Amino acid sequence: MVIILLFASILALSIEQIDKINGETVSNECFALENIQHNNAISISNKNNSYKFKLFGIIPIGKAQESKEEKLVKLGGYPLGIAIKTNGLYITSKVSVVTKDGAVCPVDECDIKSGDILLAIDGNNIDSVNQISSLIENKDSVVLKIKRKDDTKEFTIQPALDALSGKNKLGLLLQDQIEGIGTMTYSDGNNFYALGHTIKDMNGNNVVASGGSIYYANINGYVKGQKGRAGELNGSFITLDNALGKITANNDFGLYGQLEEKYDGEEVVLGSKSDVQPGTAYIYTTIDGMVPQKYEIQIIKASNQTAPAEKSMVLRITDQRLLNTTGGIVQGMSGSPIIQNGKLIGAVTHVFTSDPTKGYGIYVDWMKP
């Protein structure tokens, strides 16, 4: 036991002092495996890892063996249609109601904005737009419970009688789910992992998910990214089709859930942040149709993250085909898997608006529910 603890302390010392060994300098922001090997303090092989420890990088003091099984997963890159349900109804905008006395908006004077959530009417919780009519029918006034970020407020309003339908209306355009396009990162056979970041609404607020589904999508066009303006993929999907998977979690590091249909992705070794190093890598993404293509990138920087965090890597698109079409990274590519040395190491998450050829990626290690 004492020897094992000694080995651990020497390993920690070797890593901390790496920039002082053999006169080589290693950035703390870019902890590449090959740079560790250059100092001769540690020798590592990936399948059955053999660690050789040397005191001060010179005197051999022992070695340890670690068995590391390679895990195979199914590669993504396929475009996804995402329909995510919110806790309550998402408020898109205020609208006017045409009454016999003219157009009025019952909530015009209320502090209600696009992106707010309608949680309840007269104390009745709401999760579908179909509930609205029965809750406000024949009522002169109702109490709306509205949530904005972490704040909740109540407003008493008078519904307006619509002259065309003869039904009371609130004067709010509402949605019971938010829809968009993203990219599958990988599947372990039973579950899916996608996006690499949380879903946000039009105001940039995190969407509180209460469920939802993913569907196969078709990319039928794109807006090319330019300096100062992010491009985007244009896609379509049909929610009446069988869902590919059921959403169970949405956090800062991705979208997750259970597969409900068979998913046939190419098998690839699941890597980790220890496999990442600056240099050539590839992303799999779809900019036309439904089939992903492989594009070359360069990993510029790999951060030494010891706990889950966003923006693990800085990458640059170098594949001329992608540069000539989309201009680089565009919205909708989030979740596109990053492959280096035959291993899945992460996913594309962000684009630099100042330079669409560059963006961020997240380590695959952090993509967990």
mmCIF file of N, CA, C and O in Angstrom, residues 89-173:
data_model
loop_
_atom_site.group_PDB
_atom_site.id
_atom_site.type_symbol
_atom_site.label_atom_id
_atom_site.label_comp_id
_atom_site.label_asym_id
_atom_site.label_seq_id
_atom_site.Cartn_x
_atom_site.Cartn_y
_atom_site.Cartn_z
ATOM 1 N N LEU A 89 -46.141 26.452 -20.612
ATOM 2 C CA LEU A 89 -46.234 26.831 -22.020
ATOM 3 C C LEU A 89 -45.307 28.001 -22.316
ATOM 4 O O LEU A 89 -45.303 29.005 -21.609
ATOM 5 N N TYR A 90 -44.538 27.846 -23.367
ATOM 6 C CA TYR A 90 -43.579 28.859 -23.785
ATOM 7 C C TYR A 90 -44.310 30.009 -24.467
ATOM 8 O O TYR A 90 -45.100 29.798 -25.393
ATOM 9 N N ILE A 91 -44.091 31.227 -23.991
ATOM 10 C CA ILE A 91 -44.743 32.416 -24.555
ATOM 11 C C ILE A 91 -43.895 32.964 -25.701
ATOM 12 O O ILE A 91 -42.753 33.380 -25.494
ATOM 13 N N THR A 92 -44.454 32.934 -26.907
ATOM 14 C CA THR A 92 -43.741 33.439 -28.079
ATOM 15 C C THR A 92 -43.908 34.946 -28.215
ATOM 16 O O THR A 92 -42.948 35.669 -28.463
ATOM 17 N N SER A 93 -45.142 35.420 -28.051
ATOM 18 C CA SER A 93 -45.397 36.867 -28.183
ATOM 19 C C SER A 93 -46.795 37.205 -27.688
ATOM 20 O O SER A 93 -47.626 36.327 -27.463
ATOM 21 N N LYS A 94 -47.034 38.510 -27.543
ATOM 22 C CA LYS A 94 -48.377 39.007 -27.275
ATOM 23 C C LYS A 94 -49.072 39.227 -28.621
ATOM 24 O O LYS A 94 -48.431 39.624 -29.601
ATOM 25 N N VAL A 95 -50.383 38.965 -28.675
ATOM 26 C CA VAL A 95 -51.142 39.167 -29.915
ATOM 27 C C VAL A 95 -52.477 39.840 -29.594
ATOM 28 O O VAL A 95 -52.972 39.768 -28.463
ATOM 29 N N SER A 96 -53.048 40.477 -30.587
ATOM 30 C CA SER A 96 -54.347 41.132 -30.415
ATOM 31 C C SER A 96 -55.481 40.155 -30.696
ATOM 32 O O SER A 96 -55.337 39.227 -31.491
ATOM 33 N N VAL A 97 -56.603 40.380 -30.014
ATOM 34 C CA VAL A 97 -57.814 39.586 -30.221
ATOM 35 C C VAL A 97 -58.862 40.499 -30.861
ATOM 36 O O VAL A 97 -59.117 41.602 -30.370
ATOM 37 N N VAL A 98 -59.432 40.049 -31.965
ATOM 38 C CA VAL A 98 -60.448 40.849 -32.657
ATOM 39 C C VAL A 98 -61.802 40.608 -31.990
ATOM 40 O O VAL A 98 -62.375 39.518 -32.074
ATOM 41 N N THR A 99 -62.296 41.619 -31.300
ATOM 42 C CA THR A 99 -63.598 41.545 -30.636
ATOM 43 C C THR A 99 -64.620 42.365 -31.428
ATOM 44 O O THR A 99 -64.266 43.042 -32.407
ATOM 45 N N LYS A 100 -65.869 42.337 -30.976
ATOM 46 C CA LYS A 100 -66.908 43.128 -31.656
ATOM 47 C C LYS A 100 -66.651 44.614 -31.522
ATOM 48 O O LYS A 100 -67.182 45.438 -32.304
ATOM 49 N N ASP A 101 -65.836 45.006 -30.533
ATOM 50 C CA ASP A 101 -65.529 46.419 -30.313
ATOM 51 C C ASP A 101 -64.163 46.814 -30.864
ATOM 52 O O ASP A 101 -63.688 47.935 -30.648
ATOM 53 N N GLY A 102 -63.511 45.882 -31.567
ATOM 54 C CA GLY A 102 -62.195 46.176 -32.125
ATOM 55 C C GLY A 102 -61.116 45.260 -31.559
ATOM 56 O O GLY A 102 -61.379 44.352 -30.765
ATOM 57 N N ALA A 103 -59.878 45.510 -31.970
ATOM 58 C CA ALA A 103 -58.755 44.673 -31.558
ATOM 59 C C ALA A 103 -58.239 45.102 -30.182
ATOM 60 O O ALA A 103 -57.979 46.283 -29.942
ATOM 61 N N VAL A 104 -58.111 44.128 -29.291
ATOM 62 C CA VAL A 104 -57.572 44.392 -27.960
ATOM 63 C C VAL A 104 -56.590 43.279 -27.590
ATOM 64 O O VAL A 104 -56.667 42.165 -28.119
ATOM 65 N N CYS A 105 -55.689 43.601 -26.674
ATOM 66 C CA CYS A 105 -54.760 42.593 -26.148
ATOM 67 C C CYS A 105 -54.928 42.549 -24.633
ATOM 68 O O CYS A 105 -54.525 43.484 -23.941
ATOM 69 N N PRO A 106 -55.518 41.498 -24.093
ATOM 70 C CA PRO A 106 -55.786 41.414 -22.655
ATOM 71 C C PRO A 106 -54.558 41.540 -21.760
ATOM 72 O O PRO A 106 -54.682 41.947 -20.608
ATOM 73 N N VAL A 107 -53.375 41.181 -22.271
ATOM 74 C CA VAL A 107 -52.160 41.211 -21.439
ATOM 75 C C VAL A 107 -51.243 42.365 -21.810
ATOM 76 O O VAL A 107 -50.079 42.392 -21.413
ATOM 77 N N ASP A 108 -51.780 43.335 -22.545
ATOM 78 C CA ASP A 108 -50.956 44.425 -23.060
ATOM 79 C C ASP A 108 -50.231 45.196 -21.958
ATOM 80 O O ASP A 108 -49.089 45.624 -22.129
ATOM 81 N N GLU A 109 -50.888 45.378 -20.820
ATOM 82 C CA GLU A 109 -50.301 46.165 -19.729
ATOM 83 C C GLU A 109 -49.499 45.309 -18.752
ATOM 84 O O GLU A 109 -48.944 45.837 -17.783
ATOM 85 N N CYS A 110 -49.448 44.021 -18.979
ATOM 86 C CA CYS A 110 -48.725 43.116 -18.065
ATOM 87 C C CYS A 110 -47.250 42.998 -18.454
ATOM 88 O O CYS A 110 -46.895 43.059 -19.629
ATOM 89 N N ASP A 111 -46.408 42.833 -17.446
ATOM 90 C CA ASP A 111 -44.975 42.649 -17.690
ATOM 91 C C ASP A 111 -44.715 41.201 -18.100
ATOM 92 O O ASP A 111 -44.181 40.381 -17.349
ATOM 93 N N ILE A 112 -45.144 40.876 -19.304
ATOM 94 C CA ILE A 112 -44.962 39.543 -19.872
ATOM 95 C C ILE A 112 -44.162 39.687 -21.164
ATOM 96 O O ILE A 112 -44.502 40.518 -22.010
ATOM 97 N N LYS A 113 -43.098 38.865 -21.303
ATOM 98 C CA LYS A 113 -42.221 38.986 -22.465
ATOM 99 C C LYS A 113 -42.073 37.645 -23.173
ATOM 100 O O LYS A 113 -42.356 36.588 -22.621
ATOM 101 N N SER A 114 -41.617 37.741 -24.410
ATOM 102 C CA SER A 114 -41.290 36.532 -25.167
ATOM 103 C C SER A 114 -40.218 35.750 -24.422
ATOM 104 O O SER A 114 -39.214 36.313 -23.976
ATOM 105 N N GLY A 115 -40.433 34.450 -24.276
ATOM 106 C CA GLY A 115 -39.495 33.621 -23.535
ATOM 107 C C GLY A 115 -39.962 33.290 -22.140
ATOM 108 O O GLY A 115 -39.423 32.386 -21.495
ATOM 109 N N ASP A 116 -40.978 34.018 -21.635
ATOM 110 C CA ASP A 116 -41.564 33.689 -20.339
ATOM 111 C C ASP A 116 -42.340 32.372 -20.449
ATOM 112 O O ASP A 116 -42.689 31.931 -21.549
ATOM 113 N N ILE A 117 -42.640 31.785 -19.305
ATOM 114 C CA ILE A 117 -43.373 30.518 -19.265
ATOM 115 C C ILE A 117 -44.694 30.711 -18.521
ATOM 116 O O ILE A 117 -44.717 31.238 -17.407
ATOM 117 N N LEU A 118 -45.780 30.308 -19.152
ATOM 118 C CA LEU A 118 -47.082 30.293 -18.498
ATOM 119 C C LEU A 118 -47.214 28.969 -17.753
ATOM 120 O O LEU A 118 -47.327 27.909 -18.363
ATOM 121 N N LEU A 119 -47.197 29.046 -16.420
ATOM 122 C CA LEU A 119 -47.207 27.839 -15.603
ATOM 123 C C LEU A 119 -48.615 27.374 -15.244
ATOM 124 O O LEU A 119 -48.881 26.166 -15.192
ATOM 125 N N ALA A 120 -49.509 28.338 -14.954
ATOM 126 C CA ALA A 120 -50.831 27.946 -14.462
ATOM 127 C C ALA A 120 -51.858 29.047 -14.716
ATOM 128 O O ALA A 120 -51.511 30.220 -14.873
ATOM 129 N N ILE A 121 -53.129 28.641 -14.756
ATOM 130 C CA ILE A 121 -54.254 29.561 -14.842
ATOM 131 C C ILE A 121 -55.197 29.234 -13.688
ATOM 132 O O ILE A 121 -55.659 28.091 -13.557
ATOM 133 N N ASP A 122 -55.450 30.243 -12.844
ATOM 134 C CA ASP A 122 -56.303 30.046 -11.656
ATOM 135 C C ASP A 122 -55.865 28.844 -10.829
ATOM 136 O O ASP A 122 -56.686 28.072 -10.322
ATOM 137 N N GLY A 123 -54.565 28.670 -10.716
ATOM 138 C CA GLY A 123 -54.019 27.594 -9.893
ATOM 139 C C GLY A 123 -53.947 26.241 -10.571
ATOM 140 O O GLY A 123 -53.458 25.273 -9.976
ATOM 141 N N ASN A 124 -54.410 26.153 -11.809
ATOM 142 C CA ASN A 124 -54.357 24.891 -12.557
ATOM 143 C C ASN A 124 -53.094 24.835 -13.416
ATOM 144 O O ASN A 124 -52.917 25.671 -14.313
ATOM 145 N N ASN A 125 -52.217 23.870 -13.133
ATOM 146 C CA ASN A 125 -50.987 23.734 -13.908
ATOM 147 C C ASN A 125 -51.295 23.376 -15.356
ATOM 148 O O ASN A 125 -52.251 22.658 -15.645
ATOM 149 N N ILE A 126 -50.449 23.879 -16.271
ATOM 150 C CA ILE A 126 -50.688 23.708 -17.705
ATOM 151 C C ILE A 126 -49.482 23.059 -18.369
ATOM 152 O O ILE A 126 -48.344 23.434 -18.113
ATOM 153 N N ASP A 127 -49.738 22.082 -19.240
ATOM 154 C CA ASP A 127 -48.656 21.501 -20.037
ATOM 155 C C ASP A 127 -49.046 21.315 -21.497
ATOM 156 O O ASP A 127 -48.293 20.752 -22.285
ATOM 157 N N SER A 128 -50.246 21.803 -21.865
ATOM 158 C CA SER A 128 -50.694 21.693 -23.252
ATOM 159 C C SER A 128 -51.553 22.906 -23.616
ATOM 160 O O SER A 128 -52.344 23.380 -22.799
ATOM 161 N N VAL A 129 -51.406 23.366 -24.863
ATOM 162 C CA VAL A 129 -52.212 24.504 -25.324
ATOM 163 C C VAL A 129 -53.689 24.134 -25.397
ATOM 164 O O VAL A 129 -54.567 25.007 -25.361
ATOM 165 N N ASN A 130 -53.980 22.849 -25.475
ATOM 166 C CA ASN A 130 -55.379 22.401 -25.560
ATOM 167 C C ASN A 130 -56.155 22.623 -24.265
ATOM 168 O O ASN A 130 -57.382 22.541 -24.254
ATOM 169 N N GLN A 131 -55.432 22.900 -23.173
ATOM 170 C CA GLN A 131 -56.096 23.120 -21.891
ATOM 171 C C GLN A 131 -56.654 24.532 -21.747
ATOM 172 O O GLN A 131 -57.512 24.777 -20.899
ATOM 173 N N ILE A 132 -56.146 25.448 -22.545
ATOM 174 C CA ILE A 132 -56.454 26.862 -22.351
ATOM 175 C C ILE A 132 -57.948 27.161 -22.450
ATOM 176 O O ILE A 132 -58.534 27.803 -21.570
ATOM 177 N N SER A 133 -58.591 26.725 -23.509
ATOM 178 C CA SER A 133 -59.994 27.077 -23.763
ATOM 179 C C SER A 133 -60.900 26.743 -22.595
ATOM 180 O O SER A 133 -61.714 27.572 -22.157
ATOM 181 N N SER A 134 -60.766 25.543 -22.060
ATOM 182 C CA SER A 134 -61.663 25.132 -20.970
ATOM 183 C C SER A 134 -61.396 25.900 -19.675
ATOM 184 O O SER A 134 -62.306 26.114 -18.871
ATOM 185 N N LEU A 135 -60.144 26.324 -19.470
ATOM 186 C CA LEU A 135 -59.799 27.019 -18.232
ATOM 187 C C LEU A 135 -60.247 28.482 -18.215
ATOM 188 O O LEU A 135 -60.410 29.067 -17.142
ATOM 189 N N ILE A 136 -60.436 29.094 -19.392
ATOM 190 C CA ILE A 136 -60.828 30.512 -19.420
ATOM 191 C C ILE A 136 -62.242 30.714 -19.980
ATOM 192 O O ILE A 136 -62.722 31.844 -20.074
ATOM 193 N N GLU A 137 -62.908 29.616 -20.326
ATOM 194 C CA GLU A 137 -64.250 29.713 -20.905
ATOM 195 C C GLU A 137 -65.234 30.348 -19.923
ATOM 196 O O GLU A 137 -65.295 29.977 -18.740
ATOM 197 N N ASN A 138 -66.000 31.339 -20.431
ATOM 198 C CA ASN A 138 -67.048 32.013 -19.658
ATOM 199 C C ASN A 138 -66.546 32.691 -18.388
ATOM 200 O O ASN A 138 -67.306 32.890 -17.435
ATOM 201 N N LYS A 139 -65.269 33.066 -18.353
ATOM 202 C CA LYS A 139 -64.714 33.742 -17.177
ATOM 203 C C LYS A 139 -64.445 35.217 -17.484
ATOM 204 O O LYS A 139 -63.896 35.553 -18.537
ATOM 205 N N ASP A 140 -64.826 36.077 -16.537
ATOM 206 C CA ASP A 140 -64.600 37.516 -16.691
ATOM 207 C C ASP A 140 -63.166 37.897 -16.358
ATOM 208 O O ASP A 140 -62.651 38.907 -16.854
ATOM 209 N N SER A 141 -62.522 37.108 -15.488
ATOM 210 C CA SER A 141 -61.125 37.355 -15.142
ATOM 211 C C SER A 141 -60.454 36.044 -14.741
ATOM 212 O O SER A 141 -61.107 35.121 -14.246
ATOM 213 N N VAL A 142 -59.151 35.975 -14.989
ATOM 214 C CA VAL A 142 -58.354 34.805 -14.609
ATOM 215 C C VAL A 142 -57.000 35.276 -14.085
ATOM 216 O O VAL A 142 -56.554 36.380 -14.400
ATOM 217 N N VAL A 143 -56.376 34.412 -13.277
ATOM 218 C CA VAL A 143 -55.047 34.721 -12.745
ATOM 219 C C VAL A 143 -54.008 33.878 -13.482
ATOM 220 O O VAL A 143 -54.085 32.641 -13.478
ATOM 221 N N LEU A 144 -53.046 34.557 -14.116
ATOM 222 C CA LEU A 144 -51.978 33.873 -14.850
ATOM 223 C C LEU A 144 -50.729 33.814 -13.984
ATOM 224 O O LEU A 144 -50.298 34.838 -13.437
ATOM 225 N N LYS A 145 -50.145 32.625 -13.874
ATOM 226 C CA LYS A 145 -48.879 32.472 -13.166
ATOM 227 C C LYS A 145 -47.766 32.373 -14.192
ATOM 228 O O LYS A 145 -47.742 31.455 -15.009
ATOM 229 N N ILE A 146 -46.868 33.353 -14.177
ATOM 230 C CA ILE A 146 -45.829 33.483 -15.198
ATOM 231 C C ILE A 146 -44.448 33.331 -14.565
ATOM 232 O O ILE A 146 -44.162 33.903 -13.508
ATOM 233 N N LYS A 147 -43.576 32.580 -15.241
ATOM 234 C CA LYS A 147 -42.200 32.407 -14.765
ATOM 235 C C LYS A 147 -41.223 33.029 -15.751
ATOM 236 O O LYS A 147 -41.322 32.838 -16.957
ATOM 237 N N ARG A 148 -40.256 33.772 -15.219
ATOM 238 C CA ARG A 148 -39.157 34.328 -16.015
ATOM 239 C C ARG A 148 -37.858 34.018 -15.293
ATOM 240 O O ARG A 148 -37.606 34.537 -14.207
ATOM 241 N N LYS A 149 -37.067 33.144 -15.874
ATOM 242 C CA LYS A 149 -35.852 32.643 -15.225
ATOM 243 C C LYS A 149 -36.230 32.055 -13.870
ATOM 244 O O LYS A 149 -36.968 31.100 -13.793
ATOM 245 N N ASP A 150 -35.742 32.668 -12.766
ATOM 246 C CA ASP A 150 -36.031 32.118 -11.440
ATOM 247 C C ASP A 150 -37.145 32.863 -10.719
ATOM 248 O O ASP A 150 -37.454 32.556 -9.564
ATOM 249 N N ASP A 151 -37.745 33.855 -11.381
ATOM 250 C CA ASP A 151 -38.798 34.656 -10.757
ATOM 251 C C ASP A 151 -40.179 34.231 -11.247
ATOM 252 O O ASP A 151 -40.367 33.933 -12.428
ATOM 253 N N THR A 152 -41.148 34.228 -10.333
ATOM 254 C CA THR A 152 -42.526 33.891 -10.664
ATOM 255 C C THR A 152 -43.450 35.028 -10.244
ATOM 256 O O THR A 152 -43.335 35.548 -9.131
ATOM 257 N N LYS A 153 -44.356 35.417 -11.143
ATOM 258 C CA LYS A 153 -45.309 36.497 -10.870
ATOM 259 C C LYS A 153 -46.707 36.059 -11.277
ATOM 260 O O LYS A 153 -46.875 35.141 -12.084
ATOM 261 N N GLU A 154 -47.704 36.746 -10.706
ATOM 262 C CA GLU A 154 -49.092 36.482 -11.068
ATOM 263 C C GLU A 154 -49.748 37.761 -11.580
ATOM 264 O O GLU A 154 -49.494 38.849 -11.066
ATOM 265 N N PHE A 155 -50.584 37.612 -12.605
ATOM 266 C CA PHE A 155 -51.290 38.745 -13.201
ATOM 267 C C PHE A 155 -52.772 38.391 -13.341
ATOM 268 O O PHE A 155 -53.106 37.297 -13.826
ATOM 269 N N THR A 156 -53.618 39.299 -12.915
ATOM 270 C CA THR A 156 -55.058 39.121 -13.102
ATOM 271 C C THR A 156 -55.483 39.863 -14.356
ATOM 272 O O THR A 156 -55.253 41.080 -14.468
ATOM 273 N N ILE A 157 -56.077 39.155 -15.312
ATOM 274 C CA ILE A 157 -56.444 39.769 -16.589
ATOM 275 C C ILE A 157 -57.881 39.399 -16.963
ATOM 276 O O ILE A 157 -58.454 38.447 -16.419
ATOM 277 N N GLN A 158 -58.421 40.155 -17.889
ATOM 278 C CA GLN A 158 -59.762 39.881 -18.418
ATOM 279 C C GLN A 158 -59.634 39.293 -19.819
ATOM 280 O O GLN A 158 -59.192 39.985 -20.734
ATOM 281 N N PRO A 159 -59.982 38.026 -20.002
ATOM 282 C CA PRO A 159 -59.920 37.434 -21.350
ATOM 283 C C PRO A 159 -60.815 38.207 -22.316
ATOM 284 O O PRO A 159 -61.829 38.782 -21.912
ATOM 285 N N ALA A 160 -60.422 38.225 -23.582
ATOM 286 C CA ALA A 160 -61.206 38.919 -24.612
ATOM 287 C C ALA A 160 -61.988 37.908 -25.433
ATOM 288 O O ALA A 160 -61.466 36.831 -25.779
ATOM 289 N N LEU A 161 -63.242 38.234 -25.734
ATOM 290 C CA LEU A 161 -64.098 37.341 -26.510
ATOM 291 C C LEU A 161 -63.832 37.534 -27.999
ATOM 292 O O LEU A 161 -64.088 38.607 -28.559
ATOM 293 N N ASP A 162 -63.292 36.494 -28.630
ATOM 294 C CA ASP A 162 -62.963 36.551 -30.052
ATOM 295 C C ASP A 162 -64.244 36.557 -30.890
ATOM 296 O O ASP A 162 -65.106 35.672 -30.741
ATOM 297 N N ALA A 163 -64.380 37.565 -31.766
ATOM 298 C CA ALA A 163 -65.604 37.736 -32.551
ATOM 299 C C ALA A 163 -65.788 36.621 -33.578
ATOM 300 O O ALA A 163 -66.925 36.296 -33.944
ATOM 301 N N LEU A 164 -64.715 36.021 -34.032
ATOM 302 C CA LEU A 164 -64.812 34.994 -35.067
ATOM 303 C C LEU A 164 -65.144 33.618 -34.487
ATOM 304 O O LEU A 164 -66.014 32.921 -34.997
ATOM 305 N N SER A 165 -64.456 33.236 -33.409
ATOM 306 C CA SER A 165 -64.659 31.898 -32.837
ATOM 307 C C SER A 165 -65.692 31.868 -31.726
ATOM 308 O O SER A 165 -66.215 30.802 -31.393
ATOM 309 N N GLY A 166 -65.956 33.036 -31.151
ATOM 310 C CA GLY A 166 -66.890 33.093 -30.025
ATOM 311 C C GLY A 166 -66.282 32.541 -28.739
ATOM 312 O O GLY A 166 -67.014 32.234 -27.784
ATOM 313 N N LYS A 167 -64.954 32.432 -28.685
ATOM 314 C CA LYS A 167 -64.278 31.905 -27.506
ATOM 315 C C LYS A 167 -63.388 32.962 -26.859
ATOM 316 O O LYS A 167 -62.889 33.867 -27.527
ATOM 317 N N ASN A 168 -63.208 32.835 -25.545
ATOM 318 C CA ASN A 168 -62.303 33.724 -24.822
ATOM 319 C C ASN A 168 -60.857 33.452 -25.224
ATOM 320 O O ASN A 168 -60.465 32.304 -25.441
ATOM 321 N N LYS A 169 -60.077 34.531 -25.300
ATOM 322 C CA LYS A 169 -58.657 34.420 -25.647
ATOM 323 C C LYS A 169 -57.823 35.245 -24.668
ATOM 324 O O LYS A 169 -58.299 36.245 -24.118
ATOM 325 N N LEU A 170 -56.581 34.821 -24.459
ATOM 326 C CA LEU A 170 -55.672 35.511 -23.541
ATOM 327 C C LEU A 170 -54.868 36.615 -24.208
ATOM 328 O O LEU A 170 -54.341 37.499 -23.536
ATOM 329 N N GLY A 171 -54.722 36.526 -25.525
ATOM 330 C CA GLY A 171 -53.856 37.477 -26.209
ATOM 331 C C GLY A 171 -52.396 37.074 -26.151
ATOM 332 O O GLY A 171 -51.506 37.921 -26.195
ATOM 333 N N LEU A 172 -52.147 35.754 -26.044
ATOM 334 C CA LEU A 172 -50.784 35.229 -26.009
ATOM 335 C C LEU A 172 -50.617 34.147 -27.066
ATOM 336 O O LEU A 172 -51.491 33.293 -27.227
ATOM 337 N N LEU A 173 -49.484 34.188 -27.777
ATOM 338 C CA LEU A 173 -49.134 33.116 -28.696
ATOM 339 C C LEU A 173 -48.278 32.133 -27.906
ATOM 340 O O LEU A 173 -47.209 32.492 -27.395
#
